[in-house]
């Protein structure tokens, strides 16, 4: 079995969200488990720099495409073989792979990401005489056209033994472009159809993945159920219901990369610790309180957020709950960036309460690790959450997640209900509705439990013992690939 992962982010080289973490861990783990796995990604500057710093790249082939000539390069990065698409006119842009510094999507994104899908299909057709995938797994809308190009090849009797998997990390990004581009990117006109990649008169790269893939996966079982409903389906629920009926939709929960996120070895921490030395966790909290100018008081409950600041993440509820947190003599730390209104509101809050609320706007990997290690409770009141990784990190670090029961949050956190406490399965706090009252009740329960140090520590240890390894997730992908072949 030879699997090609097609994507646009790759931790630690280029990351805007959880997708990068998945690509940084899953292909390596699949290789570990004996599946011959490679990655295909555009040669964005950060990716190219990171790879060139440690190894050489080789030219596989120059290819003439609808967007001009591109070079397909090959390199081996951290034991994972990687194909890079080098095309300076398309990809040599610093920062986000998707938009400019003003958050405006690049106007040529349609070509940039169509090329990604096109090259995936060329590799499946035998572009590299040394290696040819028989499973192509495309991630999110950026890679969705891989499935359409391959469907077109199959129509012409080629690549018949290649199966496609499309993985949805977030259904809310549909990758829509004007329909007139279709022929320009070398896809047949009849693909612009409701039974095809048409979506509200436009062409949707996401729908191309959903429709043409042999199998659709998403990053948690609950999200796989949710996206079949009107509430979460973003208009794709009908198509997804059909996939479900045909047994072509599966939810596989993401894992945690131990090499990056482990409290015993994490190089970003002031003090490493394990479930046996939980007392040492406090040193991280004191250091963080000092770093952010908060009152240094290890006994104060510390609530934290590490997140994109967006409507999806429900952080307006955290803003609304902040007086409640302060009333209970607790502290709040927020690291994030995104929505300007939320950024301003959090900054304003921290200016009003500088000794109890610390806010850092921006993206800071090292600080994210220090916060996850320092927090007593990690807040994730998401409106929807395909998987969510921060709660998995929180569990691993004994920093109890407080989450809304949706998507991957529902699949990974067990509430501190009396029953769960009694049978030693509690690992965090879960609330149901996206209301301030529900969030505050969950915060209250965390405050009440924190007064009982023994119970708190028991729950921390249960959280740290939970198995969210990539080994487990990779086994599920493996069994899916086997079913497809
Ligand atoms: P999403 O992909 O929707 O943004 P996830 O929870 O799946 O959400 O993944 C987010 C990833 O990005 C996690 O690894 C989290 O630690 C990280 N992250 C989010 N915001 C920041 C930030 N401001 N600084 C550093 N890391 C961040």
Coordinates of C-alpha atoms and ligand atoms in Angstrom, one line a residue:
X1 CA 0.0 0.0 0.0
X2 CA 1.4 3.4 -1.0
X3 CA -0.4 6.5 0.4
X4 CA 0.1 10.1 -0.7
X5 CA -1.1 12.8 1.7
X6 CA -1.9 16.0 -0.2
X7 CA -1.9 19.1 1.9
X8 CA -1.0 22.8 2.4
X9 CA 0.4 22.9 5.9
X10 CA 3.1 20.8 7.7
X11 CA 4.2 21.2 11.3
X12 CA 6.8 22.4 12.3
X13 CA 7.4 24.2 9.0
X14 CA 4.2 25.9 8.3
X15 CA 1.1 25.9 10.5
X16 CA -2.1 27.9 10.7
X17 CA -4.1 25.3 12.7
X18 CA -4.7 21.7 13.6
X19 CA -4.3 20.5 10.0
X20 CA -0.5 21.1 10.2
X21 CA -0.2 19.1 13.4
X22 CA -2.0 16.2 11.7
X23 CA 0.4 16.3 8.7
X24 CA 3.4 16.6 11.0
X25 CA 2.5 13.4 12.8
X26 CA 0.2 11.0 10.9
X27 CA 2.3 10.2 7.8
X28 CA 5.3 9.5 10.0
X29 CA 3.3 7.2 12.2
X30 CA 1.8 5.4 9.2
X31 CA 5.4 4.8 7.9
X32 CA 6.2 3.6 11.4
X33 CA 3.4 1.1 11.1
X34 CA 4.7 -0.2 7.7
X35 CA 2.6 1.8 5.3
X36 CA 4.6 3.4 2.6
X37 CA 3.5 7.1 3.0
X38 CA 4.5 10.3 1.3
X39 CA 3.4 14.0 1.4
X40 CA 2.7 16.4 -1.4
X41 CA 2.8 20.1 -0.5
X42 CA 3.5 23.4 -2.4
X43 CA 7.0 24.7 -1.8
X44 CA 5.9 27.6 0.3
X45 CA 9.0 29.6 1.5
X46 CA 8.8 28.4 5.1
X47 CA 8.5 24.8 3.9
X48 CA 11.3 25.1 1.5
X49 CA 13.6 26.8 4.0
X50 CA 12.9 24.2 6.7
X51 CA 13.6 21.3 4.3
X52 CA 16.6 22.9 2.6
X53 CA 18.2 23.5 6.0
X54 CA 18.4 19.8 6.8
X55 CA 18.5 18.0 3.4
X56 CA 18.8 18.3 -0.3
X57 CA 15.9 18.4 -2.8
X58 CA 16.0 16.6 -6.1
X59 CA 14.0 17.4 -9.2
X60 CA 11.6 14.7 -10.1
X61 CA 10.1 16.3 -13.2
X62 CA 9.1 19.6 -14.7
X63 CA 5.4 19.8 -15.5
X64 CA 3.5 22.1 -17.8
X65 CA 0.2 23.0 -16.2
X66 CA -2.7 25.4 -16.8
X67 CA -0.9 27.8 -14.4
X68 CA 2.5 27.6 -16.1
X69 CA 5.5 25.4 -15.6
X70 CA 6.1 23.9 -12.1
X71 CA 8.9 21.7 -10.8
X72 CA 8.1 18.7 -8.7
X73 CA 10.9 18.1 -6.2
X74 CA 11.6 15.3 -3.8
X75 CA 13.2 15.4 -0.4
X76 CA 13.2 13.3 2.8
X77 CA 12.2 15.3 5.9
X78 CA 12.3 13.7 9.3
X79 CA 12.0 10.3 7.8
X80 CA 9.0 11.2 5.7
X81 CA 9.4 11.4 1.9
X82 CA 8.0 14.7 0.6
X83 CA 7.1 16.0 -2.8
X84 CA 7.3 19.7 -3.2
X85 CA 5.6 21.8 -5.9
X86 CA 8.0 24.6 -6.8
X87 CA 6.5 27.4 -8.7
X88 CA 7.7 30.8 -7.6
X89 CA 4.9 32.7 -9.3
X90 CA 2.3 30.7 -7.3
X91 CA 3.9 29.8 -4.0
X92 CA 6.8 32.1 -3.2
X93 CA 4.8 34.2 -0.7
X94 CA 5.7 34.6 3.0
X95 CA 3.2 34.1 5.8
X96 CA -0.1 32.4 5.5
X97 CA -0.5 29.9 2.6
X98 CA -3.9 31.3 1.9
X99 CA -4.0 35.1 2.2
X100 CA -1.8 38.2 2.3
X101 CA -0.8 40.2 5.4
X102 CA -4.2 42.0 5.3
X103 CA -6.1 38.7 5.5
X104 CA -7.2 39.0 1.9
X105 CA -7.3 35.7 0.1
X106 CA -4.9 35.6 -2.9
X107 CA -6.8 36.3 -6.1
X108 CA -5.1 33.4 -7.8
X109 CA -5.9 30.8 -5.2
X110 CA -8.0 29.0 -7.7
X111 CA -4.9 28.2 -9.7
X112 CA -2.6 27.7 -6.7
X113 CA -4.7 25.0 -5.2
X114 CA -5.9 23.5 -8.5
X115 CA -2.2 22.9 -9.3
X116 CA -1.9 21.0 -5.9
X117 CA -4.7 18.7 -6.9
X118 CA -3.5 18.3 -10.5
X119 CA 0.0 17.3 -9.4
X120 CA -1.5 14.8 -6.9
X121 CA -3.3 13.2 -9.8
X122 CA -0.2 13.3 -12.0
X123 CA 1.8 11.4 -9.3
X124 CA -1.0 8.8 -9.2
X125 CA -0.6 8.5 -13.0
X126 CA 3.1 7.8 -12.7
X127 CA 4.9 11.2 -12.7
X128 CA 7.6 9.7 -10.5
X129 CA 8.8 6.4 -12.1
X130 CA 10.2 5.3 -8.7
X131 CA 7.0 5.6 -6.7
X132 CA 3.3 5.7 -7.5
X133 CA 0.5 6.0 -4.8
X134 CA -2.4 3.7 -4.8
X135 CA -4.2 5.7 -2.2
X136 CA -4.4 9.5 -2.4
X137 CA -5.6 11.2 0.8
X138 CA -6.5 14.9 0.3
X139 CA -6.8 17.2 3.2
X140 CA -9.4 20.0 3.3
X141 CA -10.6 22.2 0.4
X142 CA -7.0 23.1 -0.7
X143 CA -6.4 19.5 -1.8
X144 CA -10.0 18.7 -2.8
X145 CA -9.5 18.8 -6.5
X146 CA -7.1 15.8 -6.3
X147 CA -10.3 13.7 -6.1
X148 CA -11.8 15.5 -9.1
X149 CA -8.7 15.1 -11.3
X150 CA -8.5 11.5 -10.5
X151 CA -12.2 10.9 -11.2
X152 CA -11.6 12.4 -14.6
X153 CA -8.6 10.1 -15.2
X154 CA -10.7 7.1 -14.2
X155 CA -13.3 8.2 -16.7
X156 CA -10.6 7.7 -19.3
X157 CA -9.7 4.3 -18.0
X158 CA -6.6 5.5 -16.1
X159 CA -5.7 5.2 -12.4
X160 CA -8.5 2.7 -11.9
X161 CA -6.7 1.0 -9.0
X162 CA -6.1 4.3 -7.2
X163 CA -8.5 5.0 -4.3
X164 CA -9.2 8.5 -2.9
X165 CA -9.8 9.6 0.6
X166 CA -10.9 13.1 1.4
X167 CA -10.4 14.3 5.0
X168 CA -12.4 17.2 6.3
X169 CA -10.6 19.2 9.0
X170 CA -13.2 22.0 8.8
X171 CA -16.4 21.9 6.7
X172 CA -16.9 25.6 7.1
X173 CA -14.2 26.5 4.5
X174 CA -15.7 25.5 1.1
X175 CA -13.1 26.8 -1.3
X176 CA -15.5 28.4 -3.8
X177 CA -14.5 30.0 -7.0
X178 CA -16.4 31.4 -10.1
X179 CA -17.6 28.6 -12.3
X180 CA -15.9 29.9 -15.5
X181 CA -12.5 28.8 -14.1
X182 CA -13.5 25.1 -14.6
X183 CA -12.2 24.7 -18.1
X184 CA -9.2 26.8 -17.4
X185 CA -8.0 24.4 -14.8
X186 CA -8.5 21.5 -17.2
X187 CA -11.6 19.9 -15.7
X188 CA -14.5 18.8 -18.0
X189 CA -17.5 21.1 -18.2
X190 CA -20.0 18.5 -17.0
X191 CA -18.3 18.4 -13.6
X192 CA -20.1 21.6 -12.9
X193 CA -23.2 19.8 -11.7
X194 CA -25.1 19.2 -8.5
X195 CA -23.7 15.6 -8.8
X196 CA -20.3 17.0 -9.1
X197 CA -18.4 20.0 -7.7
X198 CA -21.0 22.6 -8.3
X199 CA -22.1 24.5 -5.2
X200 CA -24.6 27.4 -5.5
X201 CA -23.5 28.1 -9.0
X202 CA -19.8 28.1 -8.1
X203 CA -17.2 25.5 -8.1
X204 CA -16.3 24.3 -4.7
X205 CA -13.0 22.5 -4.1
X206 CA -14.4 21.2 -0.8
X207 CA -17.4 19.6 -2.6
X208 CA -15.0 18.2 -5.2
X209 CA -13.4 16.3 -2.3
X210 CA -16.7 15.3 -0.7
X211 CA -18.3 14.2 -4.0
X212 CA -15.5 12.5 -5.9
X213 CA -13.6 10.8 -3.1
X214 CA -14.1 7.1 -2.6
X215 CA -14.3 7.7 1.1
X216 CA -14.7 10.8 3.2
X217 CA -13.2 11.0 6.7
X218 CA -13.4 13.7 9.3
X219 CA -11.4 14.1 12.4
X220 CA -13.8 12.8 15.0
X221 CA -16.7 10.4 15.1
X222 CA -19.2 13.0 16.6
X223 CA -18.3 15.6 13.9
X224 CA -18.9 12.9 11.3
X225 CA -22.5 12.5 12.7
X226 CA -23.0 16.3 13.1
X227 CA -22.0 17.2 9.5
X228 CA -24.9 15.0 8.3
X229 CA -27.3 17.5 9.9
X230 CA -28.6 20.9 8.7
X231 CA -27.1 22.6 11.7
X232 CA -23.5 21.6 11.0
X233 CA -23.6 20.5 7.4
X234 CA -22.9 23.9 5.8
X235 CA -25.2 22.9 2.9
X236 CA -23.4 19.7 2.3
X237 CA -25.5 17.6 4.6
X238 CA -27.5 15.9 1.8
X239 CA -24.3 14.7 0.1
X240 CA -22.9 13.6 3.4
X241 CA -26.0 11.7 4.3
X242 CA -25.6 9.8 1.1
X243 CA -22.0 9.1 1.9
X244 CA -23.0 7.8 5.3
X245 CA -25.7 5.5 3.8
X246 CA -23.0 4.1 1.5
X247 CA -20.6 3.5 4.3
X248 CA -18.3 6.1 2.8
X249 CA -18.0 8.5 5.8
X250 CA -15.9 7.8 8.8
X251 CA -14.8 9.8 11.8
X252 CA -11.3 9.1 13.1
X253 CA -10.1 11.2 16.1
X254 CA -6.7 12.9 15.8
X255 CA -3.9 12.1 18.2
X256 CA -1.2 13.9 20.0
X257 CA 2.4 13.9 18.9
X258 CA 4.4 12.8 21.9
X259 CA 7.6 14.2 20.5
X260 CA 6.1 17.7 20.5
X261 CA 3.6 17.6 23.3
X262 CA 4.7 15.8 26.5
X263 CA 5.0 17.4 29.9
X264 CA 8.0 15.2 30.8
X265 CA 10.1 16.3 27.8
X266 CA 8.6 19.6 26.5
X267 CA 11.6 21.9 26.1
X268 CA 9.4 25.0 26.3
X269 CA 8.5 24.4 30.0
X270 CA 10.2 26.0 32.9
X271 CA 9.7 22.7 34.8
X272 CA 9.0 19.3 33.3
X273 CA 6.7 17.0 35.2
X274 CA 4.8 13.7 35.0
X275 CA 1.6 12.3 36.6
X276 CA 3.8 11.3 39.5
X277 CA 5.3 14.7 40.0
X278 CA 2.3 16.9 39.5
X279 CA 3.5 19.3 42.3
X280 CA 6.1 20.5 39.8
X281 CA 3.4 21.8 37.4
X282 CA 3.0 24.8 39.7
X283 CA 6.4 26.2 38.9
X284 CA 5.2 26.7 35.3
X285 CA 2.1 28.5 36.5
X286 CA 4.1 30.9 38.7
X287 CA 6.5 31.6 35.9
X288 CA 3.6 32.3 33.5
X289 CA 1.9 34.6 36.0
X290 CA 5.2 36.5 36.3
X291 CA 5.8 36.6 32.5
X292 CA 2.3 38.0 31.9
X293 CA 2.4 40.5 34.8
X294 CA -0.3 38.7 36.8
X295 CA -0.3 38.4 40.5
X296 CA 2.0 35.5 41.2
X297 CA -0.3 33.2 43.3
X298 CA -0.1 29.5 42.6
X299 CA -3.3 28.9 44.7
X300 CA -5.4 31.0 42.3
X301 CA -7.3 29.0 39.7
X302 CA -5.9 29.8 36.2
X303 CA -8.3 29.5 33.2
X304 CA -6.7 29.6 29.8
X305 CA -7.5 29.9 26.1
X306 CA -5.1 29.1 23.3
X307 CA -7.0 29.4 20.1
X308 CA -7.9 31.1 16.8
X309 CA -10.1 34.0 17.9
X310 CA -13.2 33.3 15.8
X311 CA -16.9 32.8 16.1
X312 CA -16.5 29.1 15.8
X313 CA -14.5 28.9 19.0
X314 CA -17.3 30.6 21.1
X315 CA -14.9 33.0 22.8
X316 CA -17.5 35.7 23.1
X317 CA -18.8 33.4 25.8
X318 CA -15.5 33.5 27.6
X319 CA -15.5 37.3 27.4
X320 CA -19.0 37.3 28.9
X321 CA -17.9 34.8 31.7
X322 CA -14.8 36.9 32.6
X323 CA -16.6 38.9 35.4
X324 CA -17.6 35.5 36.9
X325 CA -14.0 34.3 36.8
X326 CA -12.8 37.5 38.4
X327 CA -15.5 37.4 41.1
X328 CA -14.2 34.0 42.1
X329 CA -10.7 35.3 42.6
X330 CA -9.4 33.3 39.6
X331 CA -7.3 34.4 36.6
X332 CA -7.7 34.2 32.9
X333 CA -5.0 33.9 30.2
X334 CA -5.7 34.2 26.5
X335 CA -3.3 33.6 23.6
X336 CA -4.8 33.9 20.1
X337 CA -5.3 35.9 17.0
X338 CA -8.0 36.4 14.5
X339 CA -11.3 38.3 14.7
X340 CA -10.4 42.0 15.3
X341 CA -13.5 42.6 17.6
X342 CA -12.5 39.7 19.8
X343 CA -8.8 40.8 19.9
X344 CA -9.8 44.3 21.0
X345 CA -12.3 43.1 23.6
X346 CA -9.8 40.7 25.2
X347 CA -7.0 43.4 25.2
X348 CA -9.4 45.9 26.7
X349 CA -10.3 43.4 29.4
X350 CA -6.7 42.8 30.3
X351 CA -6.1 46.5 30.5
X352 CA -8.9 46.8 33.0
X353 CA -7.7 43.8 35.1
X354 CA -3.9 43.7 34.5
X355 CA -3.1 41.6 37.5
X356 CA -5.7 38.9 36.8
X357 CA -6.2 38.8 33.1
X358 CA -3.3 38.3 30.7
X359 CA -3.9 38.5 27.0
X360 CA -1.4 38.0 24.2
X361 CA -2.5 38.6 20.6
X362 CA -0.5 36.7 18.1
X363 CA 0.7 33.2 17.3
X364 CA 3.4 31.9 19.6
X365 CA 4.1 28.1 19.7
X366 CA 6.4 28.3 22.7
X367 CA 4.0 30.4 24.7
X368 CA 1.2 28.0 23.8
X369 CA 3.1 25.2 25.4
X370 CA 3.8 27.2 28.5
X371 CA 0.2 28.1 28.8
X372 CA -1.1 24.6 28.3
X373 CA 1.3 23.4 31.0
X374 CA 0.4 26.2 33.4
X375 CA -3.4 26.3 33.2
X376 CA -5.6 24.6 35.7
X377 CA -8.4 24.6 33.2
X378 CA -8.3 25.1 29.4
X379 CA -11.5 26.7 28.1
X380 CA -13.0 25.5 24.7
X381 CA -16.6 26.6 24.5
X382 CA -16.6 25.9 20.7
X383 CA -19.8 26.2 18.7
X384 CA -18.5 23.4 16.5
X385 CA -15.2 21.6 16.7
X386 CA -14.2 19.0 14.1
X387 CA -11.6 17.5 16.5
X388 CA -9.8 20.2 18.5
X389 CA -6.3 19.5 19.6
X390 CA -5.8 21.9 22.5
X391 CA -8.1 19.8 24.7
X392 CA -6.0 16.8 23.9
X393 CA -2.9 18.7 24.9
X394 CA -4.6 19.8 28.1
X395 CA -5.5 16.2 29.0
X396 CA -1.9 15.1 28.4
X397 CA -0.6 18.0 30.6
X398 CA -3.1 17.5 33.5
X399 CA -4.7 20.9 32.6
X400 CA -8.3 20.0 32.7
X401 CA -10.3 20.9 29.5
X402 CA -13.6 22.6 30.0
X403 CA -15.5 22.1 26.7
X404 CA -18.9 22.3 25.0
X405 CA -20.3 18.9 24.0
X406 CA -19.7 19.0 20.3
X407 CA -17.5 17.3 17.7
X408 CA -14.1 16.0 18.9
X409 CA -14.6 17.7 22.2
X410 CA -17.5 15.4 22.9
X411 CA -15.3 12.4 21.9
X412 CA -12.3 13.2 24.0
X413 CA -13.4 14.7 27.4
X414 CA -15.4 12.9 30.1
X415 CA -17.3 15.2 32.3
X416 CA -16.7 15.4 36.1
X417 CA -20.2 14.2 36.7
X418 CA -20.8 12.3 40.0
X419 CA -21.0 9.0 38.0
X420 CA -17.8 9.6 36.1
X421 CA -16.0 10.7 39.3
X422 CA -17.3 7.5 41.0
X423 CA -16.1 5.2 38.3
X424 CA -12.7 7.0 37.7
X425 CA -13.4 8.1 34.1
X426 CA -13.7 11.8 34.6
X427 CA -11.2 13.9 32.7
X428 CA -12.6 17.4 32.5
X429 CA -15.8 19.5 32.3
X430 CA -18.4 19.3 29.6
X431 CA -21.4 21.6 29.1
X432 CA -24.3 21.4 26.6
X433 CA -25.7 24.6 25.2
X434 CA -23.8 27.6 23.9
X435 CA -25.1 29.9 26.6
X436 CA -23.4 31.9 29.3
X437 CA -25.4 30.2 32.0
X438 CA -24.2 26.7 30.9
X439 CA -20.6 27.9 30.6
X440 CA -20.7 29.5 34.1
X441 CA -22.2 26.4 35.6
X442 CA -19.3 24.4 34.2
X443 CA -16.8 26.9 35.5
X444 CA -18.5 26.7 38.9
X445 CA -18.2 22.9 38.9
X446 CA -14.5 23.3 38.2
X447 CA -14.2 25.8 41.1
X448 CA -16.0 23.4 43.5
X449 CA -13.8 20.4 42.5
X450 CA -10.6 22.5 42.8
X451 CA -11.4 23.0 46.5
X452 CA -11.0 19.2 46.9
X453 CA -7.3 18.8 46.1
X454 CA -7.3 15.0 46.2
X455 CA -10.2 14.7 43.8
X456 CA -8.7 17.3 41.5
X457 CA -5.4 15.4 41.4
X458 CA -7.2 12.1 40.7
X459 CA -9.0 13.7 37.7
X460 CA -5.7 15.1 36.5
X461 CA -4.1 11.7 36.6
X462 CA -7.0 10.1 34.7
X463 CA -6.8 12.8 32.1
X464 CA -3.0 12.2 31.7
X465 CA -3.5 8.5 31.3
X466 CA -6.1 8.8 28.5
X467 CA -4.8 7.3 25.2
X468 CA -4.9 9.8 22.4
X469 CA -1.8 8.6 20.6
X470 CA -1.3 8.8 16.9
X471 CA -0.6 5.0 17.0
X472 CA -4.3 4.5 17.8
X473 CA -5.5 6.9 15.0
X474 CA -3.1 5.5 12.4
X475 CA -4.4 2.0 13.1
X476 CA -7.9 3.2 12.2
X477 CA -6.6 4.8 9.0
X478 CA -4.8 1.6 8.2
X479 CA -8.0 -0.4 8.5
X480 CA -9.8 2.1 6.4
X481 CA -7.2 1.8 3.6
X482 CA -7.4 -2.0 3.8
X483 CA -11.2 -1.8 3.4
X484 CA -10.8 0.4 0.3
X485 CA -8.2 -1.8 -1.5
Ligands
LIG1 P1 -8.1 24.9 14.6 O1 -7.4 23.9 13.6 O2 -9.6 25.0 14.3 O3 -7.5 26.2 14.7 P2 -7.3 22.9 16.6 O4 -7.6 22.9 18.1 O5 -7.6 21.7 15.9 O6 -8.0 24.2 16.0 O7 -5.8 23.2 16.4 C1 -5.2 24.5 16.8 C2 -3.7 24.3 16.9 O8 -3.1 25.6 16.8 C3 -3.3 23.8 18.2 O9 -2.1 23.1 18.1 C4 -3.1 25.0 19.1 O10 -2.2 24.8 20.1 C5 -2.5 26.0 18.0 N1 -2.8 27.4 18.3 C6 -4.0 28.0 18.1 N2 -3.8 29.4 18.3 C7 -2.5 29.5 18.6 C8 -1.7 30.7 19.0 N3 -2.2 31.9 19.0 N4 -0.4 30.5 19.2 C9 0.1 29.3 19.2 N5 -0.5 28.1 18.9 C10 -1.9 28.3 18.6

